[in-house]
């Protein structure tokens, strides 16, 4: 028969505080062997110490209590290992995001005064026909929505034997940036007659005058390119009302390697006549 410990001794034996043990009892993760019905005192057995130690290590890995309960209740080793592997994969993804954020912040803090130089261009885009998906989205879901919409457009073009005439792009309302929620359009230019299917419909992509900058790689630090472009437009007093536009000359559809992606960010500006003598104006960008 296993020896019994009062909650204080069990806390010392497992390095789990009395408060934590009471909480684990409340949520059903680690219930005491006995509770005195007169005093309410909790008693545990020595056989429960290994379970408490396992729980403590899972919590050190930031595993949620609900997931720990599933691991402990797993009916077999394969199920338990699958749950553990899923959590470790989630931790690796979080670590990668943290490392990327740290590297980006270090670049901003240690970069030279004024940042690196980035080319800003200007170009006129004529109206053109295309296939598009337009919906109101939340900014937190915009990237996932964009990927799904673009995949649906390419599938529709392929099914109808139509080819893209130019890189895919997106048109994003001011509300999406200022309020985190607003209309967005993903499009692929194509000249052939399009039959609307599902969310995909025909659209004439409006003509526009743009100031542009190219962001290289994944969208982790794309705000730096946006900041450089916004600075240029403000300093040259070029801004006009209108949605931001992006083009994706190299994206997930063209390459699975995120380092190869290219995103052209486009800010609407008023027409200034012929382009300046230089092929591209230059401004400062904070480390993209």
PDB file of N, CA, C and O in Angstrom, residues 222-261:
ATOM      1  N   UNK A 222       7.305  43.063 -43.828  1.00  0.00           N
ATOM      2  CA  UNK A 222       6.800  43.871 -44.931  1.00  0.00           C
ATOM      3  C   UNK A 222       6.418  45.275 -44.477  1.00  0.00           C
ATOM      4  O   UNK A 222       6.365  46.211 -45.275  1.00  0.00           O
ATOM      5  N   UNK A 223       6.182  45.454 -43.164  1.00  0.00           N
ATOM      6  CA  UNK A 223       5.846  46.785 -42.671  1.00  0.00           C
ATOM      7  C   UNK A 223       6.991  47.777 -42.887  1.00  0.00           C
ATOM      8  O   UNK A 223       6.756  48.989 -43.004  1.00  0.00           O
ATOM      9  N   UNK A 224       8.226  47.280 -42.955  1.00  0.00           N
ATOM     10  CA  UNK A 224       9.364  48.173 -43.188  1.00  0.00           C
ATOM     11  C   UNK A 224       9.289  48.783 -44.590  1.00  0.00           C
ATOM     12  O   UNK A 224       9.556  49.974 -44.780  1.00  0.00           O
ATOM     13  N   UNK A 225       8.931  47.955 -45.561  1.00  0.00           N
ATOM     14  CA  UNK A 225       8.777  48.473 -46.923  1.00  0.00           C
ATOM     15  C   UNK A 225       7.598  49.438 -47.002  1.00  0.00           C
ATOM     16  O   UNK A 225       7.667  50.481 -47.667  1.00  0.00           O
ATOM     17  N   UNK A 226       6.515  49.121 -46.325  1.00  0.00           N
ATOM     18  CA  UNK A 226       5.369  50.034 -46.276  1.00  0.00           C
ATOM     19  C   UNK A 226       5.773  51.372 -45.669  1.00  0.00           C
ATOM     20  O   UNK A 226       5.369  52.441 -46.139  1.00  0.00           O
ATOM     21  N   UNK A 227       6.574  51.315 -44.600  1.00  0.00           N
ATOM     22  CA  UNK A 227       7.012  52.556 -43.961  1.00  0.00           C
ATOM     23  C   UNK A 227       7.869  53.402 -44.873  1.00  0.00           C
ATOM     24  O   UNK A 227       7.727  54.629 -44.925  1.00  0.00           O
ATOM     25  N   UNK A 228       8.772  52.760 -45.616  1.00  0.00           N
ATOM     26  CA  UNK A 228       9.631  53.496 -46.546  1.00  0.00           C
ATOM     27  C   UNK A 228       8.805  54.139 -47.655  1.00  0.00           C
ATOM     28  O   UNK A 228       9.033  55.298 -48.035  1.00  0.00           O
ATOM     29  N   UNK A 229       7.831  53.394 -48.175  1.00  0.00           N
ATOM     30  CA  UNK A 229       7.007  53.925 -49.261  1.00  0.00           C
ATOM     31  C   UNK A 229       6.107  55.049 -48.765  1.00  0.00           C
ATOM     32  O   UNK A 229       5.960  56.086 -49.431  1.00  0.00           O
ATOM     33  N   UNK A 230       5.520  54.877 -47.581  1.00  0.00           N
ATOM     34  CA  UNK A 230       4.684  55.930 -47.013  1.00  0.00           C
ATOM     35  C   UNK A 230       5.473  57.203 -46.754  1.00  0.00           C
ATOM     36  O   UNK A 230       4.977  58.317 -46.971  1.00  0.00           O
ATOM     37  N   UNK A 231       6.725  57.048 -46.297  1.00  0.00           N
ATOM     38  CA  UNK A 231       7.589  58.208 -46.069  1.00  0.00           C
ATOM     39  C   UNK A 231       7.849  58.956 -47.374  1.00  0.00           C
ATOM     40  O   UNK A 231       7.773  60.187 -47.432  1.00  0.00           O
ATOM     41  N   UNK A 232       8.166  58.209 -48.419  1.00  0.00           N
ATOM     42  CA  UNK A 232       8.452  58.820 -49.723  1.00  0.00           C
ATOM     43  C   UNK A 232       7.242  59.595 -50.242  1.00  0.00           C
ATOM     44  O   UNK A 232       7.363  60.752 -50.686  1.00  0.00           O
ATOM     45  N   UNK A 233       6.076  58.969 -50.180  1.00  0.00           N
ATOM     46  CA  UNK A 233       4.862  59.617 -50.694  1.00  0.00           C
ATOM     47  C   UNK A 233       4.554  60.886 -49.903  1.00  0.00           C
ATOM     48  O   UNK A 233       4.193  61.918 -50.476  1.00  0.00           O
ATOM     49  N   UNK A 234       4.714  60.821 -48.567  1.00  0.00           N
ATOM     50  CA  UNK A 234       4.436  61.998 -47.738  1.00  0.00           C
ATOM     51  C   UNK A 234       5.439  63.115 -47.990  1.00  0.00           C
ATOM     52  O   UNK A 234       5.069  64.299 -48.116  1.00  0.00           O
ATOM     53  N   UNK A 235       6.733  62.764 -48.068  1.00  0.00           N
ATOM     54  CA  UNK A 235       7.769  63.783 -48.265  1.00  0.00           C
ATOM     55  C   UNK A 235       7.651  64.465 -49.621  1.00  0.00           C
ATOM     56  O   UNK A 235       8.043  65.624 -49.766  1.00  0.00           O
ATOM     57  N   UNK A 236       7.116  63.756 -50.611  1.00  0.00           N
ATOM     58  CA  UNK A 236       6.961  64.344 -51.947  1.00  0.00           C
ATOM     59  C   UNK A 236       5.549  64.842 -52.207  1.00  0.00           C
ATOM     60  O   UNK A 236       5.233  65.251 -53.330  1.00  0.00           O
ATOM     61  N   UNK A 237       4.691  64.836 -51.166  1.00  0.00           N
ATOM     62  CA  UNK A 237       3.318  65.346 -51.264  1.00  0.00           C
ATOM     63  C   UNK A 237       2.586  64.767 -52.466  1.00  0.00           C
ATOM     64  O   UNK A 237       1.966  65.489 -53.251  1.00  0.00           O
ATOM     65  N   UNK A 238       2.624  63.443 -52.607  1.00  0.00           N
ATOM     66  CA  UNK A 238       2.038  62.788 -53.767  1.00  0.00           C
ATOM     67  C   UNK A 238       0.733  62.069 -53.456  1.00  0.00           C
ATOM     68  O   UNK A 238       0.065  61.585 -54.379  1.00  0.00           O
ATOM     69  N   UNK A 239       0.381  61.959 -52.193  1.00  0.00           N
ATOM     70  CA  UNK A 239      -0.718  61.077 -51.795  1.00  0.00           C
ATOM     71  C   UNK A 239      -2.056  61.525 -52.350  1.00  0.00           C
ATOM     72  O   UNK A 239      -2.369  62.725 -52.397  1.00  0.00           O
ATOM     73  N   UNK A 240      -2.862  60.558 -52.782  1.00  0.00           N
ATOM     74  CA  UNK A 240      -4.258  60.765 -53.145  1.00  0.00           C
ATOM     75  C   UNK A 240      -5.072  59.678 -52.463  1.00  0.00           C
ATOM     76  O   UNK A 240      -4.548  58.646 -52.055  1.00  0.00           O
ATOM     77  N   UNK A 241      -6.385  59.938 -52.308  1.00  0.00           N
ATOM     78  CA  UNK A 241      -7.245  58.920 -51.725  1.00  0.00           C
ATOM     79  C   UNK A 241      -7.333  57.717 -52.652  1.00  0.00           C
ATOM     80  O   UNK A 241      -7.428  57.855 -53.871  1.00  0.00           O
ATOM     81  N   UNK A 242      -7.323  56.569 -52.056  1.00  0.00           N
ATOM     82  CA  UNK A 242      -7.439  55.355 -52.847  1.00  0.00           C
ATOM     83  C   UNK A 242      -6.831  54.181 -52.118  1.00  0.00           C
ATOM     84  O   UNK A 242      -6.030  54.350 -51.193  1.00  0.00           O
ATOM     85  N   UNK A 243      -7.191  52.973 -52.514  1.00  0.00           N
ATOM     86  CA  UNK A 243      -6.694  51.782 -51.830  1.00  0.00           C
ATOM     87  C   UNK A 243      -5.240  51.476 -52.167  1.00  0.00           C
ATOM     88  O   UNK A 243      -4.757  51.797 -53.247  1.00  0.00           O
ATOM     89  N   UNK A 244      -4.577  50.861 -51.211  1.00  0.00           N
ATOM     90  CA  UNK A 244      -3.244  50.314 -51.450  1.00  0.00           C
ATOM     91  C   UNK A 244      -3.376  49.132 -52.415  1.00  0.00           C
ATOM     92  O   UNK A 244      -4.355  48.390 -52.403  1.00  0.00           O
ATOM     93  N   UNK A 245      -2.348  48.965 -53.244  1.00  0.00           N
ATOM     94  CA  UNK A 245      -2.346  47.833 -54.162  1.00  0.00           C
ATOM     95  C   UNK A 245      -1.039  47.061 -53.980  1.00  0.00           C
ATOM     96  O   UNK A 245       0.000  47.638 -53.700  1.00  0.00           O
ATOM     97  N   UNK A 246      -1.102  45.745 -54.125  1.00  0.00           N
ATOM     98  CA  UNK A 246       0.085  44.905 -54.123  1.00  0.00           C
ATOM     99  C   UNK A 246       0.090  44.035 -55.372  1.00  0.00           C
ATOM    100  O   UNK A 246      -0.974  43.624 -55.857  1.00  0.00           O
ATOM    101  N   UNK A 247       1.293  43.751 -55.877  1.00  0.00           N
ATOM    102  CA  UNK A 247       1.461  42.771 -56.958  1.00  0.00           C
ATOM    103  C   UNK A 247       2.444  41.708 -56.475  1.00  0.00           C
ATOM    104  O   UNK A 247       3.352  41.996 -55.678  1.00  0.00           O
ATOM    105  N   UNK A 248       2.270  40.484 -56.979  1.00  0.00           N
ATOM    106  CA  UNK A 248       3.060  39.351 -56.516  1.00  0.00           C
ATOM    107  C   UNK A 248       3.776  38.697 -57.696  1.00  0.00           C
ATOM    108  O   UNK A 248       3.385  37.613 -58.156  1.00  0.00           O
ATOM    109  N   UNK A 249       4.853  39.333 -58.207  1.00  0.00           N
ATOM    110  CA  UNK A 249       5.574  38.746 -59.345  1.00  0.00           C
ATOM    111  C   UNK A 249       6.161  37.375 -59.033  1.00  0.00           C
ATOM    112  O   UNK A 249       6.256  36.527 -59.911  1.00  0.00           O
ATOM    113  N   UNK A 250       6.557  37.168 -57.768  1.00  0.00           N
ATOM    114  CA  UNK A 250       6.984  35.837 -57.326  1.00  0.00           C
ATOM    115  C   UNK A 250       6.334  35.599 -55.965  1.00  0.00           C
ATOM    116  O   UNK A 250       6.652  36.272 -54.990  1.00  0.00           O
ATOM    117  N   UNK A 251       5.410  34.646 -55.926  1.00  0.00           N
ATOM    118  CA  UNK A 251       4.723  34.318 -54.684  1.00  0.00           C
ATOM    119  C   UNK A 251       4.677  32.826 -54.474  1.00  0.00           C
ATOM    120  O   UNK A 251       5.415  32.060 -55.091  1.00  0.00           O
ATOM    121  N   UNK A 252       3.798  32.401 -53.590  1.00  0.00           N
ATOM    122  CA  UNK A 252       3.685  30.981 -53.266  1.00  0.00           C
ATOM    123  C   UNK A 252       3.342  30.147 -54.499  1.00  0.00           C
ATOM    124  O   UNK A 252       3.749  28.994 -54.621  1.00  0.00           O
ATOM    125  N   UNK A 253       2.570  30.739 -55.436  1.00  0.00           N
ATOM    126  CA  UNK A 253       2.186  30.014 -56.652  1.00  0.00           C
ATOM    127  C   UNK A 253       3.392  29.742 -57.549  1.00  0.00           C
ATOM    128  O   UNK A 253       3.438  28.733 -58.261  1.00  0.00           O
ATOM    129  N   UNK A 254       4.375  30.651 -57.517  1.00  0.00           N
ATOM    130  CA  UNK A 254       5.554  30.514 -58.378  1.00  0.00           C
ATOM    131  C   UNK A 254       6.711  29.775 -57.707  1.00  0.00           C
ATOM    132  O   UNK A 254       7.539  29.165 -58.374  1.00  0.00           O
ATOM    133  N   UNK A 255       6.802  29.871 -56.373  1.00  0.00           N
ATOM    134  CA  UNK A 255       7.929  29.264 -55.675  1.00  0.00           C
ATOM    135  C   UNK A 255       7.529  28.882 -54.258  1.00  0.00           C
ATOM    136  O   UNK A 255       6.868  29.659 -53.561  1.00  0.00           O
ATOM    137  N   UNK A 256       7.953  27.698 -53.843  1.00  0.00           N
ATOM    138  CA  UNK A 256       7.701  27.263 -52.472  1.00  0.00           C
ATOM    139  C   UNK A 256       8.720  27.848 -51.500  1.00  0.00           C
ATOM    140  O   UNK A 256       8.535  27.772 -50.285  1.00  0.00           O
ATOM    141  N   UNK A 257       9.785  28.454 -52.037  1.00  0.00           N
ATOM    142  CA  UNK A 257      10.833  29.041 -51.198  1.00  0.00           C
ATOM    143  C   UNK A 257      10.471  30.487 -50.853  1.00  0.00           C
ATOM    144  O   UNK A 257      10.474  31.361 -51.715  1.00  0.00           O
ATOM    145  N   UNK A 258      10.179  30.739 -49.574  1.00  0.00           N
ATOM    146  CA  UNK A 258       9.749  32.073 -49.155  1.00  0.00           C
ATOM    147  C   UNK A 258      10.815  33.133 -49.433  1.00  0.00           C
ATOM    148  O   UNK A 258      10.487  34.288 -49.703  1.00  0.00           O
ATOM    149  N   UNK A 259      12.080  32.744 -49.390  1.00  0.00           N
ATOM    150  CA  UNK A 259      13.164  33.711 -49.638  1.00  0.00           C
ATOM    151  C   UNK A 259      13.130  34.254 -51.061  1.00  0.00           C
ATOM    152  O   UNK A 259      13.678  35.327 -51.328  1.00  0.00           O
ATOM    153  N   UNK A 260      12.489  33.532 -51.977  1.00  0.00           N
ATOM    154  CA  UNK A 260      12.434  33.968 -53.375  1.00  0.00           C
ATOM    155  C   UNK A 260      11.227  34.855 -53.677  1.00  0.00           C
ATOM    156  O   UNK A 260      11.130  35.397 -54.777  1.00  0.00           O
ATOM    157  N   UNK A 261      10.311  35.004 -52.732  1.00  0.00           N
ATOM    158  CA  UNK A 261       9.098  35.773 -52.992  1.00  0.00           C
ATOM    159  C   UNK A 261       9.425  37.253 -53.199  1.00  0.00           C
ATOM    160  O   UNK A 261      10.356  37.805 -52.601  1.00  0.00           O
TER     161      UNK A 261
END
